[in-house]
């Protein structure tokens, strides 16, 4: 059985493990106050071409999202998100558990538009009894989105402009950021994101690390006392250096981008094979997640050799599913899947 | 200026005030442990034809909703509600502030159907990674709804059946329950509600009381330690008897239903006048709230003499607004509004 | 049975009821946006000799405390309180339920000293791993305290100075503020409190009103969006004017202080009688609450005619109890109690 | 500089790393649903001589504590803890952030007694207005405690009995459980703990793992839907197998106990050296944490070569500090410290 169901089936990239091994018996301070976290933070600041940022390392994505949102909002405030957003769908109400409503806007491609956000804010403040409704204060976006699409520089710029005009924080969930930044049609980069967002995270768990997300805080307002809140929410790793070390490995020689590019390439091979057979897709993705719509009988057949994720029923006979590649996906395994598709 | 914008513009029905005056200098125990609360609870149990219930008196609706929901749910559970529901729209995220997601289902008439609920539950439990999503555990409905519609006995029965089959609590927000039960097309009554719901409240604030809601808890599971949670959420009135006294007045001789019937009658006079002029409505309501769609120029003219609530923009030239009557609405004031409409 | 167990056994002062009656059929805007709330707020500002304040009216004390504290603190911050404080002992964890630890300091007289606060803050910030501990950000005091003692101007001044030096909010729970300000040994007044505290509330429930507390917000930082949070926590009364009207009655001709003075006088009569019989007290109080230590057999005898509150066991044979007077306590009832004590 | 300040200065025991390396490129299901977590859970059940338990693997201690407590308690309930308990002192209010008060009882040796718990419960339920106070529902203990002491079988048995008689959950924080179970004066073992506690965790972070705690749930009531809450609180690791793998390594051939024994032995060497020089201790500990009281000038001298944790000021000239050993502490490093002490 070969797994294409997600991008966290294996352990870590060998270079990441190597660094952990080399430093294993060193003694360092705990809780992220060690030289390795410091070095990793510096590497990320350099890549963002911005030194006036804070970088914190957390273990996972849900933890990072709930920590940032809880730190940023007052009790009556909420975060706007696309209804496909991870915080709406797959975090078991983690944001609500910290007391905040997620203001869900409908979206077909997983993205929010500046217009949608502007309208939501306008509608809130033009209501005479606005105090009876949740105040929008943050915009949460994922890039790439949960369905593999990416924001263009222009889209992000517009979102950022609307957010700043309306005193909203713009926060980007970058669980798969590398895959997005390495997509062939991408025109965003880290320095631009660091200019346009108030906070974002560079996902490690799904791109080469054993675990770990690098939270980058750009807006001064969001920096204050963040470590207290990371600790309170259970996100402060005792042996924090394990996170710093992993991100050093990923940033060195741009390994992060190299392996993300590989994963995207693997995904496009699968996409091509599916297109060639005439299958349509739920959405057009250029990143490591592909969402083809396939006949159920084909799916049953594939299931015997390959794991994929069921996504949604389309009609009686067809379903949308997800194929995922990662830094660890081998061309050999992709070839097997492509063959199976071609013979489908 | 005559106010038709809501049903809480005046104080209390004179009989309610009278009781407060008569008992003012009596000494009683505090926090709802007095004989008046006890008596009022008994009267409500009698009217529900059910003695194995608990009745608690709280000050307001948001407070009641957040207390019940917070008491009923575990951290990972949420309440299903129509997207027009009060807890979704006009409680500033009170439910989320207690840690729970409101699972919003779209609804055109303000009501939830048993099918919608069944599908939501099925979809949750058929998901392999259900633990990553909020578990539906309660169904929140309003009767009448926030847009004036009411549940039929059949509809409530079906909802109740689905809830019991799926171990969901069914909770009815009865902020305007009297208006619903006295609507001309209503076939529900208190005993039926007390059989079909796990908890509900009989709204006093909007029907004759200075303030106050009688929370009725039918399901044994929801009774335990509820007073602790009422206290914690700030809903336990020191001079609790004020609530008991008001509900005694409202229950005596069915004053509650008498004044609700009056309000509905007043609302239908307005509805008729609007229909006669050919105006359409956002939704057909037989209760004390009417939602006509009117030309903006007519609305501007009315505004000089009458308060109404703006509801939503329909198009460039027309808007839906709300006219509300109450126990306190005088036929004289309605006549003035009707005349203005007829001359519109 | 005559009740001396608390100060909320009766309804409201007749002048308060009168105002409610007179205005009952008037139509006003809801949720505190009416002219009466506005007028009452103005009267309070005038008495505080300070116009740059916000006044909000809430129904009860627990609700007010949890709303203010939740609005003022970020997630990792806590409120320092004496371990006898209402928020520590009698609010069923209401503050914790909004996510915040109450940092309890021990106190024999119910008061906090500036030194205690300074030391707590110093200890927090001198800890290298301070991020692992709750950050003190507010000082909660009650005046009078839960055991009847009062702060002197000098004590409050020192507390305020320490708070400002350390960026802590100083919040005074004034559930019984009138009784404190009218104590014979008091040297505080509203203008001083309004200068030294960041927020405080003037309690109505226990001094003449049916219910209601006037929350006064002096610090600009605490004003922003407070109405959202009042609504979210269930503290925004639909017929908000009921609160404004009551406070107008209480402020007119200083009724509030007149009736508080009366209650204190009644309490001192009881105190005197007890002292004359040689009984000691848990603490020396000059306000409406008295905490004598009495032989259990005397207490049993009193119990047949008078209600008091059990406070704590002192030893096998004696207990501390609370006798409470209020605006409503009649000299006649006090005379009966005094006689019983004298014959004890 | 040699670190004795904590037990998490190094990475992981080589055998733990080895297992991670060996399995790195295997593909498994995520979120703890893999064969390795399953195997590790089985090994732990076997060691506890109890199969009717659930074992969940989480990343860290604060996360585990807040998850269990939040899952176990209803909103009005609190956890009793010694005032030295980790949840009282070093989790930045994590428990309060989930809405629950920690009921702190004073303790000189870091332990709670059955009598203290019984009294707290009795005092709560004998209060007529108990609904105004937080209901005790859980007892949180640490073993070893935060100051290195351990519970005897008799003490734990008594605590357990009181808890069961009063329907309290007994939860043991085992962040350093191995060090406790391997102490020379210990008479507890895993099967006994699994019989007497409702839940406990076996700490990995501080005993040989890179990170990770094995939460063992013995009480049926606490099992339901726990995975939802682990996910919600951010504690469900995507590559969950990393936790399973580490615990397999630790359980194989009782490595966990072997390395804990080593750490204790190293700590006793330090203790002996200090005793020989006539120093006293804050508390007598037989585990890997030692809390000597030392002259400040000696401490300054030690500081140049060794890291220790400052614990508390004793008087002007002396302070209590913590020396910590771990699985990774070398006899060579201990020898250096001992020499320095001897020459002190």
CSV table of C-alpha atoms in Angstrom, one decimal, chain D residues 9-210:
chain,number,residue,atom,x,y,z
D,9,UNK,CA,19.0,19.9,28.7
D,10,UNK,CA,19.9,17.2,26.3
D,11,UNK,CA,18.1,15.5,23.4
D,12,UNK,CA,16.9,11.9,23.8
D,13,UNK,CA,18.4,8.6,24.9
D,14,UNK,CA,20.3,7.0,22.0
D,15,UNK,CA,17.9,4.1,21.9
D,16,UNK,CA,15.0,6.4,21.4
D,17,UNK,CA,16.7,8.2,18.5
D,18,UNK,CA,17.7,4.9,17.0
D,19,UNK,CA,14.0,3.8,16.7
D,20,UNK,CA,13.1,7.1,15.1
D,21,UNK,CA,15.9,6.6,12.5
D,22,UNK,CA,15.0,3.1,11.7
D,23,UNK,CA,11.4,3.8,10.9
D,24,UNK,CA,11.9,7.2,9.4
D,25,UNK,CA,10.9,6.4,5.8
D,26,UNK,CA,8.0,4.1,6.7
D,27,UNK,CA,4.5,5.3,5.9
D,28,UNK,CA,1.9,5.2,8.6
D,29,UNK,CA,-1.4,6.7,9.4
D,30,UNK,CA,-1.3,10.0,11.3
D,31,UNK,CA,-2.6,11.4,14.6
D,32,UNK,CA,-1.7,8.4,16.7
D,33,UNK,CA,-3.7,5.8,14.7
D,34,UNK,CA,-0.5,4.0,13.7
D,35,UNK,CA,0.7,0.5,14.8
D,36,UNK,CA,3.6,2.0,16.9
D,37,UNK,CA,1.3,4.0,19.1
D,38,UNK,CA,-0.9,0.9,19.4
D,39,UNK,CA,2.1,-1.2,20.4
D,40,UNK,CA,3.4,1.3,22.9
D,41,UNK,CA,-0.1,1.5,24.5
D,42,UNK,CA,-0.1,-2.2,24.8
D,43,UNK,CA,3.2,-2.3,26.5
D,44,UNK,CA,2.1,0.2,29.0
D,45,UNK,CA,-1.1,-1.7,29.7
D,46,UNK,CA,0.9,-4.8,30.2
D,47,UNK,CA,3.2,-3.0,32.7
D,48,UNK,CA,0.1,-1.7,34.5
D,49,UNK,CA,-1.4,-5.2,34.5
D,50,UNK,CA,-4.6,-3.7,33.3
D,51,UNK,CA,-6.1,-4.0,29.8
D,52,UNK,CA,-9.2,-1.9,30.3
D,53,UNK,CA,-7.4,1.4,30.0
D,54,UNK,CA,-6.9,3.9,27.3
D,55,UNK,CA,-3.4,5.3,26.5
D,56,UNK,CA,-3.0,8.5,24.6
D,57,UNK,CA,0.3,10.1,23.7
D,58,UNK,CA,0.8,13.9,24.0
D,59,UNK,CA,3.7,16.1,23.4
D,60,UNK,CA,4.1,17.9,26.8
D,61,UNK,CA,3.0,18.1,30.4
D,62,UNK,CA,1.1,21.4,30.5
D,63,UNK,CA,-0.8,20.3,27.4
D,64,UNK,CA,-1.6,17.0,29.0
D,65,UNK,CA,-2.8,18.5,32.3
D,66,UNK,CA,-5.0,21.1,30.6
D,67,UNK,CA,-6.5,18.5,28.3
D,68,UNK,CA,-7.3,16.0,31.0
D,69,UNK,CA,-8.7,18.6,33.4
D,70,UNK,CA,-10.7,20.3,30.8
D,71,UNK,CA,-12.1,17.0,29.6
D,72,UNK,CA,-13.0,15.8,33.1
D,73,UNK,CA,-14.7,18.8,34.6
D,74,UNK,CA,-18.0,20.6,34.0
D,75,UNK,CA,-17.8,24.4,34.0
D,76,UNK,CA,-18.5,25.0,37.7
D,77,UNK,CA,-16.0,22.4,38.9
D,78,UNK,CA,-12.4,22.8,40.0
D,79,UNK,CA,-9.4,20.7,40.7
D,80,UNK,CA,-7.8,20.6,44.2
D,81,UNK,CA,-4.0,20.9,44.1
D,82,UNK,CA,-1.2,21.5,46.5
D,83,UNK,CA,-0.1,25.1,46.2
D,84,UNK,CA,3.3,23.9,45.0
D,85,UNK,CA,1.6,22.0,42.1
D,86,UNK,CA,2.7,22.6,38.6
D,87,UNK,CA,-0.8,23.7,37.6
D,88,UNK,CA,-0.7,26.3,40.3
D,89,UNK,CA,2.7,27.7,39.7
D,90,UNK,CA,4.2,27.0,36.3
D,91,UNK,CA,1.6,26.7,33.6
D,92,UNK,CA,0.7,30.4,33.1
D,93,UNK,CA,-2.8,29.8,34.2
D,94,UNK,CA,-3.4,27.0,31.6
D,95,UNK,CA,-6.2,25.4,33.7
D,96,UNK,CA,-8.0,28.7,34.4
D,97,UNK,CA,-7.7,29.4,30.6
D,98,UNK,CA,-9.9,26.4,30.1
D,99,UNK,CA,-12.4,27.9,32.6
D,100,UNK,CA,-11.6,26.1,35.8
D,101,UNK,CA,-10.4,27.2,39.2
D,102,UNK,CA,-7.6,25.4,40.8
D,103,UNK,CA,-8.4,25.0,44.5
D,104,UNK,CA,-5.0,25.5,46.1
D,105,UNK,CA,-4.3,23.9,49.4
D,106,UNK,CA,-1.2,24.7,51.3
D,107,UNK,CA,1.4,22.0,51.6
D,108,UNK,CA,4.9,22.0,53.0
D,109,UNK,CA,6.1,18.8,51.3
D,110,UNK,CA,4.4,19.3,48.0
D,111,UNK,CA,1.9,16.5,48.8
D,112,UNK,CA,-1.8,16.6,49.6
D,113,UNK,CA,-3.2,14.5,52.4
D,114,UNK,CA,-6.4,12.6,52.3
D,115,UNK,CA,-7.5,14.6,55.3
D,116,UNK,CA,-7.0,17.9,53.5
D,117,UNK,CA,-9.1,16.7,50.6
D,118,UNK,CA,-11.8,15.3,52.8
D,119,UNK,CA,-12.1,18.6,54.7
D,120,UNK,CA,-12.2,20.7,51.5
D,121,UNK,CA,-15.1,18.6,50.2
D,122,UNK,CA,-16.9,18.5,53.5
D,123,UNK,CA,-16.6,22.3,53.8
D,124,UNK,CA,-18.0,22.7,50.3
D,125,UNK,CA,-21.0,20.5,50.7
D,126,UNK,CA,-21.9,21.7,54.2
D,127,UNK,CA,-22.1,25.3,52.9
D,128,UNK,CA,-25.8,26.2,52.4
D,129,UNK,CA,-24.7,28.5,49.6
D,130,UNK,CA,-22.4,26.0,48.0
D,131,UNK,CA,-23.7,26.9,44.6
D,132,UNK,CA,-21.8,30.2,45.0
D,133,UNK,CA,-18.5,28.4,45.3
D,134,UNK,CA,-16.5,26.2,43.0
D,135,UNK,CA,-17.4,22.5,43.3
D,136,UNK,CA,-14.3,20.3,43.9
D,137,UNK,CA,-14.4,17.4,41.5
D,138,UNK,CA,-10.8,16.4,40.9
D,139,UNK,CA,-7.7,16.0,42.9
D,140,UNK,CA,-4.5,16.8,41.1
D,141,UNK,CA,-1.3,15.4,42.5
D,142,UNK,CA,2.3,15.2,41.2
D,143,UNK,CA,4.4,12.2,41.8
D,144,UNK,CA,7.2,12.9,42.4
D,145,UNK,CA,6.1,16.3,43.5
D,146,UNK,CA,7.6,19.5,42.1
D,147,UNK,CA,10.0,19.5,45.1
D,148,UNK,CA,11.1,15.9,44.7
D,149,UNK,CA,9.1,14.1,47.3
D,150,UNK,CA,7.1,11.0,46.6
D,151,UNK,CA,3.8,9.5,47.7
D,152,UNK,CA,3.8,6.2,49.6
D,153,UNK,CA,1.4,3.5,48.7
D,154,UNK,CA,-0.5,4.1,51.9
D,155,UNK,CA,-0.8,7.8,51.2
D,156,UNK,CA,-2.0,7.2,47.7
D,157,UNK,CA,-4.4,4.6,48.9
D,158,UNK,CA,-6.0,7.0,51.4
D,159,UNK,CA,-6.2,9.7,48.8
D,160,UNK,CA,-7.9,7.3,46.4
D,161,UNK,CA,-10.3,6.2,49.0
D,162,UNK,CA,-11.4,9.7,49.9
D,163,UNK,CA,-11.7,10.6,46.2
D,164,UNK,CA,-13.9,7.6,45.5
D,165,UNK,CA,-16.1,8.2,48.5
D,166,UNK,CA,-16.7,11.7,47.3
D,167,UNK,CA,-16.9,11.2,43.6
D,168,UNK,CA,-13.7,13.1,42.9
D,169,UNK,CA,-11.4,12.1,40.1
D,170,UNK,CA,-7.8,11.4,41.2
D,171,UNK,CA,-5.3,12.5,38.6
D,172,UNK,CA,-1.5,12.1,38.9
D,173,UNK,CA,0.9,14.3,37.0
D,174,UNK,CA,3.8,12.0,36.3
D,175,UNK,CA,6.1,14.3,34.5
D,176,UNK,CA,8.9,12.7,36.5
D,177,UNK,CA,7.1,9.4,37.3
D,178,UNK,CA,10.1,7.2,36.6
D,179,UNK,CA,12.3,9.1,39.0
D,180,UNK,CA,9.7,8.6,41.7
D,181,UNK,CA,9.1,4.9,41.0
D,182,UNK,CA,12.8,4.2,41.1
D,183,UNK,CA,13.5,6.1,44.3
D,184,UNK,CA,15.1,3.9,47.0
D,185,UNK,CA,12.3,4.6,49.5
D,186,UNK,CA,9.5,4.1,47.0
D,187,UNK,CA,6.8,1.4,47.4
D,188,UNK,CA,4.5,2.3,44.6
D,189,UNK,CA,4.4,0.7,41.2
D,190,UNK,CA,2.5,1.1,37.9
D,191,UNK,CA,-0.2,-1.5,38.6
D,192,UNK,CA,-1.0,0.1,42.0
D,193,UNK,CA,-1.2,3.6,40.4
D,194,UNK,CA,-3.4,2.3,37.7
D,195,UNK,CA,-5.7,0.9,40.3
D,196,UNK,CA,-5.8,3.9,42.6
D,197,UNK,CA,-5.9,6.8,40.1
D,198,UNK,CA,-8.5,7.7,37.5
D,199,UNK,CA,-5.9,9.0,35.2
D,200,UNK,CA,-2.2,9.6,35.3
D,201,UNK,CA,0.6,10.2,32.9
D,202,UNK,CA,4.0,8.7,32.4
D,203,UNK,CA,6.4,11.5,31.6
D,204,UNK,CA,8.8,11.0,28.7
D,205,UNK,CA,10.1,14.5,28.1
D,206,UNK,CA,12.2,14.5,31.3
D,207,UNK,CA,13.1,10.8,31.2
D,208,UNK,CA,14.8,9.9,28.0
D,209,UNK,CA,12.5,11.0,25.2
D,210,UNK,CA,12.8,14.0,22.9
